[in-house]
PDB file of C-alpha atoms in Angstrom:
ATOM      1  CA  UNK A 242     -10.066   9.757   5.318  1.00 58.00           C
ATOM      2  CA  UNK A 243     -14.104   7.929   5.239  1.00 52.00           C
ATOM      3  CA  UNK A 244     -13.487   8.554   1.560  1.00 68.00           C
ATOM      4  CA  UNK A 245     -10.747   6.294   1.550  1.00 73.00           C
ATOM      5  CA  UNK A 246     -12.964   3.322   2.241  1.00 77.00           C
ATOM      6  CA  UNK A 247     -15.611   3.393  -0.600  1.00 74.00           C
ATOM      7  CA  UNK A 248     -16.878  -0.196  -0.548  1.00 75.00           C
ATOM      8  CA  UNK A 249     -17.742  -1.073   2.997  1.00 79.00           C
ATOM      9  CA  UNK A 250     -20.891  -2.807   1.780  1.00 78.00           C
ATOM     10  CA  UNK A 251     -18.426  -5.779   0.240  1.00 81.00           C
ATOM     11  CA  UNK A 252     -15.776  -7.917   1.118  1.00 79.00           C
ATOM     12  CA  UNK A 253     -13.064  -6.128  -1.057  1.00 81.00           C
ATOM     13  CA  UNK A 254     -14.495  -2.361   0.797  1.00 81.00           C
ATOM     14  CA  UNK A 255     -13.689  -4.541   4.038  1.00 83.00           C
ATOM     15  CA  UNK A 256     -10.508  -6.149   3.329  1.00 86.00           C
ATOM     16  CA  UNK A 257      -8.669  -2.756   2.132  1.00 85.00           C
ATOM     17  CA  UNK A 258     -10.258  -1.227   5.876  1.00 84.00           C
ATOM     18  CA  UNK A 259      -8.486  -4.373   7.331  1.00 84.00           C
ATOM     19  CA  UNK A 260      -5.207  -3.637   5.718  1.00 85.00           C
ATOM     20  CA  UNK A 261      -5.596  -0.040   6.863  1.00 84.00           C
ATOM     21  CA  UNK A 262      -5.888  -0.880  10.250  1.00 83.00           C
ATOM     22  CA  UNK A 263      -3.030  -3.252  10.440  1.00 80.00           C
ATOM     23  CA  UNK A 264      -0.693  -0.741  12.434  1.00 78.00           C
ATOM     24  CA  UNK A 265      -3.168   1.330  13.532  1.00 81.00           C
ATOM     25  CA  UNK A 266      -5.760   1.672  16.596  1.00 84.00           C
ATOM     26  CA  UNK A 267      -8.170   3.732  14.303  1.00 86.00           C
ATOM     27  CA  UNK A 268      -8.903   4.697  11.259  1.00 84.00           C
ATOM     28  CA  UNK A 269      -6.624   8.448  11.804  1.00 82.00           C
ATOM     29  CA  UNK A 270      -4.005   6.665  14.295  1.00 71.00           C
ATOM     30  CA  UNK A 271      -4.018   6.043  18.025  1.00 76.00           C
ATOM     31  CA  UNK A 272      -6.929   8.049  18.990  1.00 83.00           C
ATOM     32  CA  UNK A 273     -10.928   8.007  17.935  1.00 87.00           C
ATOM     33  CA  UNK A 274     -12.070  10.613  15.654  1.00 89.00           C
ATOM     34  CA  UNK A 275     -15.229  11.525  13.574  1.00 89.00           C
ATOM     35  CA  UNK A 276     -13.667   9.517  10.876  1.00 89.00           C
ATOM     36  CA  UNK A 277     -13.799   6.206  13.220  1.00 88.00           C
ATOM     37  CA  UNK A 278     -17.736   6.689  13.318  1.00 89.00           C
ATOM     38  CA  UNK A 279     -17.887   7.922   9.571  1.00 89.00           C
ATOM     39  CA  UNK A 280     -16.401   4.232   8.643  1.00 88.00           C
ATOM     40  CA  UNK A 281     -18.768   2.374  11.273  1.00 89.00           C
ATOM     41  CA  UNK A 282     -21.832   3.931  10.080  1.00 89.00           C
ATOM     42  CA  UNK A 283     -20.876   2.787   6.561  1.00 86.00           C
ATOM     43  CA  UNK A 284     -19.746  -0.572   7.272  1.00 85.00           C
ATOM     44  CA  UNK A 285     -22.925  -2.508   6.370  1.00 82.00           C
ATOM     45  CA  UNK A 286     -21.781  -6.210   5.361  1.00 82.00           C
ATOM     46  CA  UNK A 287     -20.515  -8.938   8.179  1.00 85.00           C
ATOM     47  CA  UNK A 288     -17.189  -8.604   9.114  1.00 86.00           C
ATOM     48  CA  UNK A 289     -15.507 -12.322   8.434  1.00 84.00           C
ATOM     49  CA  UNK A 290     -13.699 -13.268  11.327  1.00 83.00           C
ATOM     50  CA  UNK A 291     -10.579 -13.429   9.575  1.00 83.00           C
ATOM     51  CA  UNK A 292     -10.265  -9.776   8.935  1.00 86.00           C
ATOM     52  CA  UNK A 293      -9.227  -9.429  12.301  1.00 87.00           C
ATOM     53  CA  UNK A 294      -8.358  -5.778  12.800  1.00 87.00           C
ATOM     54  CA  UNK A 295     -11.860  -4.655  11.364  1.00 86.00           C
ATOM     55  CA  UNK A 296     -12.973  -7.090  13.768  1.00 89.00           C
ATOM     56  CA  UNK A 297     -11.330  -5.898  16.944  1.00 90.00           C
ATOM     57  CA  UNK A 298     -11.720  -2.042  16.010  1.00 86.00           C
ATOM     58  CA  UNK A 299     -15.515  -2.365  15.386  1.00 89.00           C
ATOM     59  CA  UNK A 300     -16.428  -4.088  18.691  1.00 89.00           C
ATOM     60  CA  UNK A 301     -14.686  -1.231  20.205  1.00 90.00           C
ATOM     61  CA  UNK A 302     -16.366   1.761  18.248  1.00 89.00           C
ATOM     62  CA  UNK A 303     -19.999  -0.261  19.203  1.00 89.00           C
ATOM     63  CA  UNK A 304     -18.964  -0.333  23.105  1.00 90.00           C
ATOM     64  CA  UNK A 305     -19.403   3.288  22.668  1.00 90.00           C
ATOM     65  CA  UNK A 306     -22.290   5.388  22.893  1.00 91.00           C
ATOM     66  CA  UNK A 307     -24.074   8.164  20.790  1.00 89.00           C
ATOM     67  CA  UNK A 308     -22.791  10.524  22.891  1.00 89.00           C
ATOM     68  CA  UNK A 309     -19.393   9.477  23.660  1.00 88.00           C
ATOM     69  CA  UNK A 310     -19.183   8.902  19.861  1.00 87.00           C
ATOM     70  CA  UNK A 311     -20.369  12.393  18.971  1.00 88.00           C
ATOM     71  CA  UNK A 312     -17.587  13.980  21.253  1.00 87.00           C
ATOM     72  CA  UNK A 313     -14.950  12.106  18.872  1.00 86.00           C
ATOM     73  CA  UNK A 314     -12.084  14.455  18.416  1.00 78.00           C
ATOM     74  CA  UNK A 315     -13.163  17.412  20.604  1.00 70.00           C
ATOM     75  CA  UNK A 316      -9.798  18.986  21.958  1.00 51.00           C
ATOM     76  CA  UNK A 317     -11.388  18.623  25.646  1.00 45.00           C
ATOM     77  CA  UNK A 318     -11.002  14.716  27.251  1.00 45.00           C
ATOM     78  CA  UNK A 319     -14.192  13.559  28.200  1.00 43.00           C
ATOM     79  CA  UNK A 320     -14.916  13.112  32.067  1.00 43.00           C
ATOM     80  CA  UNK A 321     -17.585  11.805  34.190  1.00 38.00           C
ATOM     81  CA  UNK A 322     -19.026  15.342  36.470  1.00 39.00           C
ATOM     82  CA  UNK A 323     -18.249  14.295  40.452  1.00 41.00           C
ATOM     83  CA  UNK A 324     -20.174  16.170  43.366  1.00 41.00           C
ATOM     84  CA  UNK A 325     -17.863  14.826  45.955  1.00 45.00           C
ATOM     85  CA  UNK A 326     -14.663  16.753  45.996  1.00 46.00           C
ATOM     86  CA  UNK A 327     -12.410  14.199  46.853  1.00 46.00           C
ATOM     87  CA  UNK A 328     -13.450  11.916  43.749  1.00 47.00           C
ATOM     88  CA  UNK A 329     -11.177  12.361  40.087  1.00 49.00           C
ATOM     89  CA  UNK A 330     -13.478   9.820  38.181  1.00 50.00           C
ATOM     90  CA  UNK A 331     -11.849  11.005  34.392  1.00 51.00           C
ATOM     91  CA  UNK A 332     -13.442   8.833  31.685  1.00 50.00           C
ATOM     92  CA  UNK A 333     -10.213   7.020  29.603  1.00 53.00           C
ATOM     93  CA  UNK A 334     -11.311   5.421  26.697  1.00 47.00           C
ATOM     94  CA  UNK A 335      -9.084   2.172  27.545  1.00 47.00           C
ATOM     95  CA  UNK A 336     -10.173   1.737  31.255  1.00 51.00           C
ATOM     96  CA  UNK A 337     -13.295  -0.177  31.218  1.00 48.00           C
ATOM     97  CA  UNK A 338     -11.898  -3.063  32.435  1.00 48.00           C
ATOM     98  CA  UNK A 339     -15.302  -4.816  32.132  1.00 52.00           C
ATOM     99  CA  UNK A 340     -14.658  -4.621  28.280  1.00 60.00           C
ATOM    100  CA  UNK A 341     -12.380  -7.261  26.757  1.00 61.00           C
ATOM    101  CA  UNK A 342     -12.521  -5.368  23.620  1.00 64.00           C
ATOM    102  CA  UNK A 343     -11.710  -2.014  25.174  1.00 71.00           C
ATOM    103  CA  UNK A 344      -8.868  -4.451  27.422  1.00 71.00           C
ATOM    104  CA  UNK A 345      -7.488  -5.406  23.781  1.00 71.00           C
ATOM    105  CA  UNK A 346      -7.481  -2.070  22.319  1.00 72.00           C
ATOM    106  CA  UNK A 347      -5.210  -0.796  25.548  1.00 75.00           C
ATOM    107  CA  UNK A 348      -2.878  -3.301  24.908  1.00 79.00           C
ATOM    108  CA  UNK A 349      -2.466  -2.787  21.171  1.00 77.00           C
ATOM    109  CA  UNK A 350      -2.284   1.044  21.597  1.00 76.00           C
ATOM    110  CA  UNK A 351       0.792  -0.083  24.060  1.00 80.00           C
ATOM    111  CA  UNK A 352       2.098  -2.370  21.521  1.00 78.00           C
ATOM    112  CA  UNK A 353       2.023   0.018  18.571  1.00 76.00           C
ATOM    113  CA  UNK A 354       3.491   2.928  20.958  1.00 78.00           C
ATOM    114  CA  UNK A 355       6.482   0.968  22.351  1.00 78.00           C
ATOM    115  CA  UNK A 356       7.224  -0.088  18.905  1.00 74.00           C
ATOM    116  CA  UNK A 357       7.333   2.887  16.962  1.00 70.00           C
ATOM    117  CA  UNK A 358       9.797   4.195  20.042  1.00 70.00           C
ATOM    118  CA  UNK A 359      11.931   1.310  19.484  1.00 69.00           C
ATOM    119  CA  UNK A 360      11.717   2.495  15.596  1.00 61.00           C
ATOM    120  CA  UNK A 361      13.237   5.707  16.463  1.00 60.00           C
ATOM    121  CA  UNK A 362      16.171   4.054  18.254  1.00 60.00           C
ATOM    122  CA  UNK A 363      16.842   0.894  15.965  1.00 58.00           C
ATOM    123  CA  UNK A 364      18.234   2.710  13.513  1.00 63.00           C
ATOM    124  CA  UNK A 365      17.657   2.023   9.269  1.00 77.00           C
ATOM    125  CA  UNK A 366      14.337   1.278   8.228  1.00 81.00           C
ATOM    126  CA  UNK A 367      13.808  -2.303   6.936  1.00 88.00           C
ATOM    127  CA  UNK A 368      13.099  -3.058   3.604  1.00 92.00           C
ATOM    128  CA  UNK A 369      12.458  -5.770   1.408  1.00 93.00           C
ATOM    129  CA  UNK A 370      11.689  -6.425  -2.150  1.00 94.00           C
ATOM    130  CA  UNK A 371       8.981  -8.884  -3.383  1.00 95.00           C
ATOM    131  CA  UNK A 372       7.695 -10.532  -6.680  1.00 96.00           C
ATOM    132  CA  UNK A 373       4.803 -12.302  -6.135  1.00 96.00           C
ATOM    133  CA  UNK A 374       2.583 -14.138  -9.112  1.00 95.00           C
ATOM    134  CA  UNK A 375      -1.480 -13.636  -9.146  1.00 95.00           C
ATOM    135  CA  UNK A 376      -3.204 -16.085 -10.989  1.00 94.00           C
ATOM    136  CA  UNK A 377      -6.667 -15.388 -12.459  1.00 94.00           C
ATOM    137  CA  UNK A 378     -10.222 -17.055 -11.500  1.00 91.00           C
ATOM    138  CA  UNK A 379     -10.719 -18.212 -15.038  1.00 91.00           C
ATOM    139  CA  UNK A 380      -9.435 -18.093 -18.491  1.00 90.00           C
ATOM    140  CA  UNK A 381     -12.173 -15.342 -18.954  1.00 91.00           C
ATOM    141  CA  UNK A 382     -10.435 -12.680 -16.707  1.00 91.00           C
ATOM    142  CA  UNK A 383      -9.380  -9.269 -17.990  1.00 93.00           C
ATOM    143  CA  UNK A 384      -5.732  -9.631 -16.818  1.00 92.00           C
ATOM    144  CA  UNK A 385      -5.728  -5.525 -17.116  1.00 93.00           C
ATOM    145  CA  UNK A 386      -8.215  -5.535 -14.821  1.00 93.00           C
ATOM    146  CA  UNK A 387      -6.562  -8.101 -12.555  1.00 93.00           C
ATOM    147  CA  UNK A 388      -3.308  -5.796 -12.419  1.00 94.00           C
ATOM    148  CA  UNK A 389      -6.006  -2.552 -11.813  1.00 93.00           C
ATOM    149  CA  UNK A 390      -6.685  -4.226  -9.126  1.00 93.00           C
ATOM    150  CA  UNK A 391      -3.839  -5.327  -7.542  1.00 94.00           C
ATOM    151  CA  UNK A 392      -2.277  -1.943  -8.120  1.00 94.00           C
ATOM    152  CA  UNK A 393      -5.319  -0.387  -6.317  1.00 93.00           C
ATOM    153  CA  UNK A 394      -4.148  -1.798  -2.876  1.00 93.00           C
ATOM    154  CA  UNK A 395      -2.697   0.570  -1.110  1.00 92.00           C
ATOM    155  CA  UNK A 396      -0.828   0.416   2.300  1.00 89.00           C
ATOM    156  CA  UNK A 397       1.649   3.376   4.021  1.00 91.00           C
ATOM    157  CA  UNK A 398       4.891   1.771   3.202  1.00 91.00           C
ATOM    158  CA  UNK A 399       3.984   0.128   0.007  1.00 93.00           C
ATOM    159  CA  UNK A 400       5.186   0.893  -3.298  1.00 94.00           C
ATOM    160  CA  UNK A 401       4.489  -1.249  -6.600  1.00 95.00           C
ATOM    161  CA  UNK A 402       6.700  -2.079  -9.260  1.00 94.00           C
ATOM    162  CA  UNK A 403       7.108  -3.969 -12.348  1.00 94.00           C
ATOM    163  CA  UNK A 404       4.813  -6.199 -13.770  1.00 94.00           C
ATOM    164  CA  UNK A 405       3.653  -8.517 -17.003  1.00 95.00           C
ATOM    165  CA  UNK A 406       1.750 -11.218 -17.729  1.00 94.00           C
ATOM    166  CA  UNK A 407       3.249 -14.327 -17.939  1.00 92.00           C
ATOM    167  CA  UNK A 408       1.917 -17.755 -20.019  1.00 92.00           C
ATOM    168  CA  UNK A 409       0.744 -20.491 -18.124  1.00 87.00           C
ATOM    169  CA  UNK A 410      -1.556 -22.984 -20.417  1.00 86.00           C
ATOM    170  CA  UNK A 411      -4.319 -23.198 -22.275  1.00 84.00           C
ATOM    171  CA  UNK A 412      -4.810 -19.682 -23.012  1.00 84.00           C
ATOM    172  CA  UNK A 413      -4.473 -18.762 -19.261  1.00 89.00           C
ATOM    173  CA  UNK A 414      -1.717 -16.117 -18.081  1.00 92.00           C
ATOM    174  CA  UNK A 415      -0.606 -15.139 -14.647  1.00 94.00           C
ATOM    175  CA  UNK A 416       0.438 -11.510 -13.485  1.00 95.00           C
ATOM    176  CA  UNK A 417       4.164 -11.680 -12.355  1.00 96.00           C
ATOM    177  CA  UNK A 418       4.103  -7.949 -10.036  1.00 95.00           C
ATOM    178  CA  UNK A 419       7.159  -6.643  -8.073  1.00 95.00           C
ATOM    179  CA  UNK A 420       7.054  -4.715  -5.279  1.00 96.00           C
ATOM    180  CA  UNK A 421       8.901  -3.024  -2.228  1.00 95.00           C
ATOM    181  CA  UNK A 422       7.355  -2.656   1.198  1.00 94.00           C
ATOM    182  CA  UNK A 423       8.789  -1.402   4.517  1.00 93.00           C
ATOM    183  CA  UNK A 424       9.024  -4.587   6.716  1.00 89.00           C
ATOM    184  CA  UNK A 425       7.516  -3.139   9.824  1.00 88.00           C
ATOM    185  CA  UNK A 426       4.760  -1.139   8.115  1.00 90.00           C
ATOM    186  CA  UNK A 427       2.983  -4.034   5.351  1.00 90.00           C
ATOM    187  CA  UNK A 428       1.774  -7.499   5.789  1.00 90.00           C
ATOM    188  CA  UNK A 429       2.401  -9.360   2.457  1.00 91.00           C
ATOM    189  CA  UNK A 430      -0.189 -11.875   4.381  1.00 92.00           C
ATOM    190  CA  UNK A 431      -2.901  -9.239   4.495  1.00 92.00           C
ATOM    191  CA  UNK A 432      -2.468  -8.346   0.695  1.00 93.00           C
ATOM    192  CA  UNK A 433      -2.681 -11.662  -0.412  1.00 93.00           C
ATOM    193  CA  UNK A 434      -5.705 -12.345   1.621  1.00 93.00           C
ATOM    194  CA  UNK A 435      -7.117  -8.878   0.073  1.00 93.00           C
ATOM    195  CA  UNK A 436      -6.376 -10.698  -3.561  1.00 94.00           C
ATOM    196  CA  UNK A 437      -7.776 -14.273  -3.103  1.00 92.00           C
ATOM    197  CA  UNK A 438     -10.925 -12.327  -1.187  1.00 92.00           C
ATOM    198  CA  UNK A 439     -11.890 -10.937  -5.155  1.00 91.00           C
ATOM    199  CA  UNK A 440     -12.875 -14.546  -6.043  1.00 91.00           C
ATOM    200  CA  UNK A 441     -14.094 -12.965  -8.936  1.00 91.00           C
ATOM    201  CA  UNK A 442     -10.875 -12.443 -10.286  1.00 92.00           C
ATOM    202  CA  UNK A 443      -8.096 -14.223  -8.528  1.00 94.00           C
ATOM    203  CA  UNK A 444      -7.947 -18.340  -7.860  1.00 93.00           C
ATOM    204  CA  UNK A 445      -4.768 -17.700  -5.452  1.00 94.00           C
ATOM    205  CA  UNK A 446      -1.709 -16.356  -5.023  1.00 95.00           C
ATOM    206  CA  UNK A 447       2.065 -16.858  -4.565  1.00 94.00           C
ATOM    207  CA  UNK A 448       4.903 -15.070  -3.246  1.00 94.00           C
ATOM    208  CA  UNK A 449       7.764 -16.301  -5.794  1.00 94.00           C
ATOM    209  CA  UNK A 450      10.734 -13.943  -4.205  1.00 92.00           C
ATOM    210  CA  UNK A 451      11.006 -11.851  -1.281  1.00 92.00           C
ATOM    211  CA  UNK A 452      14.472 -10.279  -0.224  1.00 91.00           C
ATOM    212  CA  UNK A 453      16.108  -8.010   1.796  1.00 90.00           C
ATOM    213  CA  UNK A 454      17.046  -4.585   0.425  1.00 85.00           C
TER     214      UNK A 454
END
């Protein structure tokens, strides 16, 4: 799963890791792994304080330590050894309740857990189609690029669809791109914000359509 997150040394690496933690705790679901502390040793650039869920999952990763980190994933919950018989003192990874970031974490495992229950009993799965238009930094762009790019986003419930490039003036074209998403799964917010984060090659953005399937 690490491998998934090449380019944690730039903004781009660090905007797809925000998308991928968008409905999720940590990097393999609702429960740290060795994968968590693969993508937190790799994560070298600042974290802007807009790419929230990087944000909140990375304080919590540092509030543990070496040890608690290297137990990750080991089928046996980790527990704090009592002499007095009549003490239980379990470790839970969301009980420090000095931690606001651990606090936060609790609350959005919660979140995420009551909603996918509510999934299973709401019935048909929400869908909606979107064409959205991404306009280029500069008349210089490789618009094949631009739509590598785009394309290279990639999100559970996501699915990309038909594109072209469309005139604007001067030489300069937009890409016109379709695609279908799973309303509860993708943030159209969070890809646009992964786009206009490549200043490189995209000025801004605009959702031109977006309707119900």
């Amino acid at each position: 799963m690490a491998d998934k997150f090449p380019n944690l040394d730039s903004q781009r690496g660090v905007g797809k890791l925000n998308g991928h933690l968008n409905n999720k705790s940590y990097i393999e679901g609702y429960t740290p792994t060795q994968e968590d502390v693969k993508v937190f040793e790799q994560l070298t650039v600042d974290i802007p304080p807009k790419m929230k869920n990087v944000v909140r999952w990375h304080a919590h990763i540092a509030s543990f330590t070496d040890e608690e980190k290297a137990a990750f994933g080991s089928e046996a919950p980790i527990a704090v050894a009592v002499a007095d018989e009549g003490e239980d003192d379990e470790f839970d990874f969301f009980a420090d309740e000095d931690s606001a970031d651990e606090a936060a974490a609790a609350e959005l495992k919660a979140k995420l857990e009551e909603e996918k229950a509510n999934k299973k009993k709401a019935g048909p799965v929400e869908r909606s189609a979107i064409i959205m238009a991404v306009k280029p930094a500069d008349v210089d762009v490789d618009m094949d690029e631009l739509e590598a790019f785009t394309r290279a986003i990639e999100m559970e419930g996501l699915e990309w669809k038909a594109s072209e490039f469309q005139d604007v003036a001067f030489g300069i074209q937009k890409l016109i791109i379709s695609c279908h998403i799973i309303d509860d799964l993708v943030s159209m917010d969070t890809i646009e914000q992964i786009l206009e984060d490549n200043e490189d090659l995209v000025s801004s953005t605009e959702i031109l359509s977006f309707s119900k399937l």
